[in-house]
């Protein structure tokens, strides 16, 4: 099982980036939760956005609402995070992650959008937003 991120880099405040994550070794076409997480210097890894592949329900951190959009291309086993109106505080290492998740099983997608809710992790990619 492998997740590989791409698309990070340096961008000015107000700009946009699109992160991509390609999965191999498994398919998240059904019964999976996928997500993007951020770890900034000196801070814990936090859930930026997660999506239930089964029903399309999403969860966004307050800091990401209205600016970031999570999506998938199940046929290509890829997930994306479109980030607009970037701010310096968005700087950090971004990780994609996935875990088995059955929609309607009793927990919301928000309940697994954290470090302990995910089973598979990419190695991360750096996003730097300059002011």
PDB file of C-alpha atoms in Angstrom:
ATOM      1  CA  UNK A   1       0.000   0.000   0.000  1.00  0.00           C
ATOM      2  CA  UNK A   2       1.463   3.314  -1.031  1.00  0.00           C
ATOM      3  CA  UNK A   3       0.284   6.907  -1.218  1.00  0.00           C
ATOM      4  CA  UNK A   4       2.402   9.479  -3.029  1.00  0.00           C
ATOM      5  CA  UNK A   5       1.763  13.219  -2.899  1.00  0.00           C
ATOM      6  CA  UNK A   6       2.704  15.760  -5.554  1.00  0.00           C
ATOM      7  CA  UNK A   7       2.012  19.381  -6.400  1.00  0.00           C
ATOM      8  CA  UNK A   8       3.491  21.159  -3.426  1.00  0.00           C
ATOM      9  CA  UNK A   9       5.876  24.094  -3.573  1.00  0.00           C
ATOM     10  CA  UNK A  10       6.255  27.792  -2.932  1.00  0.00           C
ATOM     11  CA  UNK A  11       3.393  30.181  -3.615  1.00  0.00           C
ATOM     12  CA  UNK A  12       2.619  33.768  -2.681  1.00  0.00           C
ATOM     13  CA  UNK A  13      -0.214  34.598  -0.351  1.00  0.00           C
ATOM     14  CA  UNK A  14      -3.470  34.758  -2.256  1.00  0.00           C
ATOM     15  CA  UNK A  15      -2.316  32.186  -4.772  1.00  0.00           C
ATOM     16  CA  UNK A  16      -3.481  28.640  -5.463  1.00  0.00           C
ATOM     17  CA  UNK A  17      -2.043  25.150  -5.476  1.00  0.00           C
ATOM     18  CA  UNK A  18      -3.469  21.772  -6.337  1.00  0.00           C
ATOM     19  CA  UNK A  19      -2.131  18.815  -4.431  1.00  0.00           C
ATOM     20  CA  UNK A  20      -2.457  15.325  -5.889  1.00  0.00           C
ATOM     21  CA  UNK A  21      -2.128  11.940  -4.270  1.00  0.00           C
ATOM     22  CA  UNK A  22      -1.871   8.662  -6.132  1.00  0.00           C
ATOM     23  CA  UNK A  23      -2.677   5.404  -4.387  1.00  0.00           C
ATOM     24  CA  UNK A  24      -1.284   2.004  -5.271  1.00  0.00           C
ATOM     25  CA  UNK A  25      -1.689  -1.401  -3.704  1.00  0.00           C
ATOM     26  CA  UNK A  26      -5.341  -0.837  -2.979  1.00  0.00           C
ATOM     27  CA  UNK A  27      -8.335   0.882  -4.513  1.00  0.00           C
ATOM     28  CA  UNK A  28     -10.469   3.396  -2.658  1.00  0.00           C
ATOM     29  CA  UNK A  29     -13.423   3.154  -5.004  1.00  0.00           C
ATOM     30  CA  UNK A  30     -15.639   1.867  -2.196  1.00  0.00           C
ATOM     31  CA  UNK A  31     -15.725   1.840   1.590  1.00  0.00           C
ATOM     32  CA  UNK A  32     -12.903   4.262   2.143  1.00  0.00           C
ATOM     33  CA  UNK A  33     -12.342   7.596   3.740  1.00  0.00           C
ATOM     34  CA  UNK A  34      -9.606   9.709   2.213  1.00  0.00           C
ATOM     35  CA  UNK A  35      -8.161  12.889   3.515  1.00  0.00           C
ATOM     36  CA  UNK A  36      -5.539  15.582   3.555  1.00  0.00           C
ATOM     37  CA  UNK A  37      -3.658  16.561   6.673  1.00  0.00           C
ATOM     38  CA  UNK A  38      -1.242  19.331   7.513  1.00  0.00           C
ATOM     39  CA  UNK A  39       1.592  19.534   9.974  1.00  0.00           C
ATOM     40  CA  UNK A  40       3.114  22.928  10.582  1.00  0.00           C
ATOM     41  CA  UNK A  41       6.354  23.479  12.507  1.00  0.00           C
ATOM     42  CA  UNK A  42       5.806  22.895  16.206  1.00  0.00           C
ATOM     43  CA  UNK A  43       2.223  21.784  15.747  1.00  0.00           C
ATOM     44  CA  UNK A  44       0.387  18.492  15.670  1.00  0.00           C
ATOM     45  CA  UNK A  45      -0.827  16.967  12.442  1.00  0.00           C
ATOM     46  CA  UNK A  46      -4.338  18.218  11.783  1.00  0.00           C
ATOM     47  CA  UNK A  47      -7.084  17.144   9.433  1.00  0.00           C
ATOM     48  CA  UNK A  48      -7.599  19.712   6.682  1.00  0.00           C
ATOM     49  CA  UNK A  49     -10.285  17.877   4.741  1.00  0.00           C
ATOM     50  CA  UNK A  50     -11.690  14.375   4.453  1.00  0.00           C
ATOM     51  CA  UNK A  51     -14.141  12.689   2.134  1.00  0.00           C
ATOM     52  CA  UNK A  52     -16.259   9.553   2.346  1.00  0.00           C
ATOM     53  CA  UNK A  53     -15.917   7.837  -1.008  1.00  0.00           C
ATOM     54  CA  UNK A  54     -19.209   5.961  -0.550  1.00  0.00           C
ATOM     55  CA  UNK A  55     -21.538   8.930  -0.218  1.00  0.00           C
ATOM     56  CA  UNK A  56     -19.383  11.956  -0.994  1.00  0.00           C
ATOM     57  CA  UNK A  57     -19.778  13.501   2.444  1.00  0.00           C
ATOM     58  CA  UNK A  58     -16.962  15.860   3.275  1.00  0.00           C
ATOM     59  CA  UNK A  59     -15.401  17.431   6.322  1.00  0.00           C
ATOM     60  CA  UNK A  60     -13.330  20.588   6.334  1.00  0.00           C
ATOM     61  CA  UNK A  61     -11.348  22.217   9.069  1.00  0.00           C
ATOM     62  CA  UNK A  62     -12.637  25.690   9.881  1.00  0.00           C
ATOM     63  CA  UNK A  63      -9.459  27.160   8.440  1.00  0.00           C
ATOM     64  CA  UNK A  64     -10.094  25.413   5.113  1.00  0.00           C
ATOM     65  CA  UNK A  65     -13.791  26.080   4.605  1.00  0.00           C
ATOM     66  CA  UNK A  66     -14.543  28.159   1.531  1.00  0.00           C
ATOM     67  CA  UNK A  67     -10.948  27.986   0.277  1.00  0.00           C
ATOM     68  CA  UNK A  68     -10.031  24.308  -0.111  1.00  0.00           C
ATOM     69  CA  UNK A  69     -11.820  21.562  -2.038  1.00  0.00           C
ATOM     70  CA  UNK A  70     -11.188  17.828  -1.761  1.00  0.00           C
ATOM     71  CA  UNK A  71     -11.986  15.522  -4.661  1.00  0.00           C
ATOM     72  CA  UNK A  72     -11.187  12.121  -6.093  1.00  0.00           C
ATOM     73  CA  UNK A  73     -10.750  10.437  -9.426  1.00  0.00           C
ATOM     74  CA  UNK A  74     -11.620   6.895  -8.485  1.00  0.00           C
ATOM     75  CA  UNK A  75     -10.848   5.524 -11.926  1.00  0.00           C
ATOM     76  CA  UNK A  76      -7.268   6.716 -11.529  1.00  0.00           C
ATOM     77  CA  UNK A  77      -7.096   6.029  -7.803  1.00  0.00           C
ATOM     78  CA  UNK A  78      -6.181   9.629  -7.168  1.00  0.00           C
ATOM     79  CA  UNK A  79      -7.277  12.287  -4.728  1.00  0.00           C
ATOM     80  CA  UNK A  80      -6.795  16.016  -4.901  1.00  0.00           C
ATOM     81  CA  UNK A  81      -6.830  19.094  -2.714  1.00  0.00           C
ATOM     82  CA  UNK A  82      -7.467  22.367  -4.497  1.00  0.00           C
ATOM     83  CA  UNK A  83      -6.226  25.199  -2.320  1.00  0.00           C
ATOM     84  CA  UNK A  84      -7.208  28.767  -3.153  1.00  0.00           C
ATOM     85  CA  UNK A  85      -6.629  32.096  -1.410  1.00  0.00           C
ATOM     86  CA  UNK A  86      -3.628  30.630   0.357  1.00  0.00           C
ATOM     87  CA  UNK A  87      -2.350  32.274   3.532  1.00  0.00           C
ATOM     88  CA  UNK A  88       1.067  32.096   5.217  1.00  0.00           C
ATOM     89  CA  UNK A  89      -0.521  30.065   8.024  1.00  0.00           C
ATOM     90  CA  UNK A  90      -1.318  27.329   5.465  1.00  0.00           C
ATOM     91  CA  UNK A  91       2.409  26.585   5.312  1.00  0.00           C
ATOM     92  CA  UNK A  92       3.348  23.073   6.339  1.00  0.00           C
ATOM     93  CA  UNK A  93       3.837  19.509   5.255  1.00  0.00           C
ATOM     94  CA  UNK A  94       0.716  18.086   3.661  1.00  0.00           C
ATOM     95  CA  UNK A  95      -0.065  14.396   3.875  1.00  0.00           C
ATOM     96  CA  UNK A  96      -2.681  12.354   2.098  1.00  0.00           C
ATOM     97  CA  UNK A  97      -4.202   9.470   3.965  1.00  0.00           C
ATOM     98  CA  UNK A  98      -6.830   6.777   3.622  1.00  0.00           C
ATOM     99  CA  UNK A  99      -8.679   4.295   5.747  1.00  0.00           C
ATOM    100  CA  UNK A 100     -11.469   1.786   5.466  1.00  0.00           C
ATOM    101  CA  UNK A 101     -14.737   3.555   6.183  1.00  0.00           C
ATOM    102  CA  UNK A 102     -18.305   2.478   5.576  1.00  0.00           C
ATOM    103  CA  UNK A 103     -20.726   5.362   5.223  1.00  0.00           C
ATOM    104  CA  UNK A 104     -23.650   5.056   7.590  1.00  0.00           C
ATOM    105  CA  UNK A 105     -21.796   2.713   9.924  1.00  0.00           C
ATOM    106  CA  UNK A 106     -22.362   5.053  12.827  1.00  0.00           C
ATOM    107  CA  UNK A 107     -19.547   7.527  12.561  1.00  0.00           C
ATOM    108  CA  UNK A 108     -19.361  10.713  10.530  1.00  0.00           C
ATOM    109  CA  UNK A 109     -16.547  11.467   8.141  1.00  0.00           C
ATOM    110  CA  UNK A 110     -15.527  14.190  10.545  1.00  0.00           C
ATOM    111  CA  UNK A 111     -15.036  11.609  13.280  1.00  0.00           C
ATOM    112  CA  UNK A 112     -12.231   9.907  11.355  1.00  0.00           C
ATOM    113  CA  UNK A 113     -10.615  13.042   9.975  1.00  0.00           C
ATOM    114  CA  UNK A 114      -7.750  12.879  12.423  1.00  0.00           C
ATOM    115  CA  UNK A 115      -4.407  11.153  12.822  1.00  0.00           C
ATOM    116  CA  UNK A 116      -5.868   8.128  14.605  1.00  0.00           C
ATOM    117  CA  UNK A 117      -8.699   7.694  12.111  1.00  0.00           C
ATOM    118  CA  UNK A 118      -6.447   6.962   9.163  1.00  0.00           C
ATOM    119  CA  UNK A 119      -4.544   3.768   8.364  1.00  0.00           C
ATOM    120  CA  UNK A 120      -2.462   4.590   5.313  1.00  0.00           C
ATOM    121  CA  UNK A 121      -0.253   7.641   4.932  1.00  0.00           C
ATOM    122  CA  UNK A 122       1.854   9.293   2.286  1.00  0.00           C
ATOM    123  CA  UNK A 123       5.282  10.672   3.134  1.00  0.00           C
ATOM    124  CA  UNK A 124       4.131  14.264   2.836  1.00  0.00           C
ATOM    125  CA  UNK A 125       4.917  17.223   0.641  1.00  0.00           C
ATOM    126  CA  UNK A 126       5.904  20.751   1.607  1.00  0.00           C
ATOM    127  CA  UNK A 127       3.715  23.748   0.890  1.00  0.00           C
ATOM    128  CA  UNK A 128       5.180  27.168   1.632  1.00  0.00           C
ATOM    129  CA  UNK A 129       3.065  30.294   1.396  1.00  0.00           C
ATOM    130  CA  UNK A 130       5.048  33.518   1.425  1.00  0.00           C
ATOM    131  CA  UNK A 131       3.606  36.798   2.637  1.00  0.00           C
TER     132      UNK A 131
END
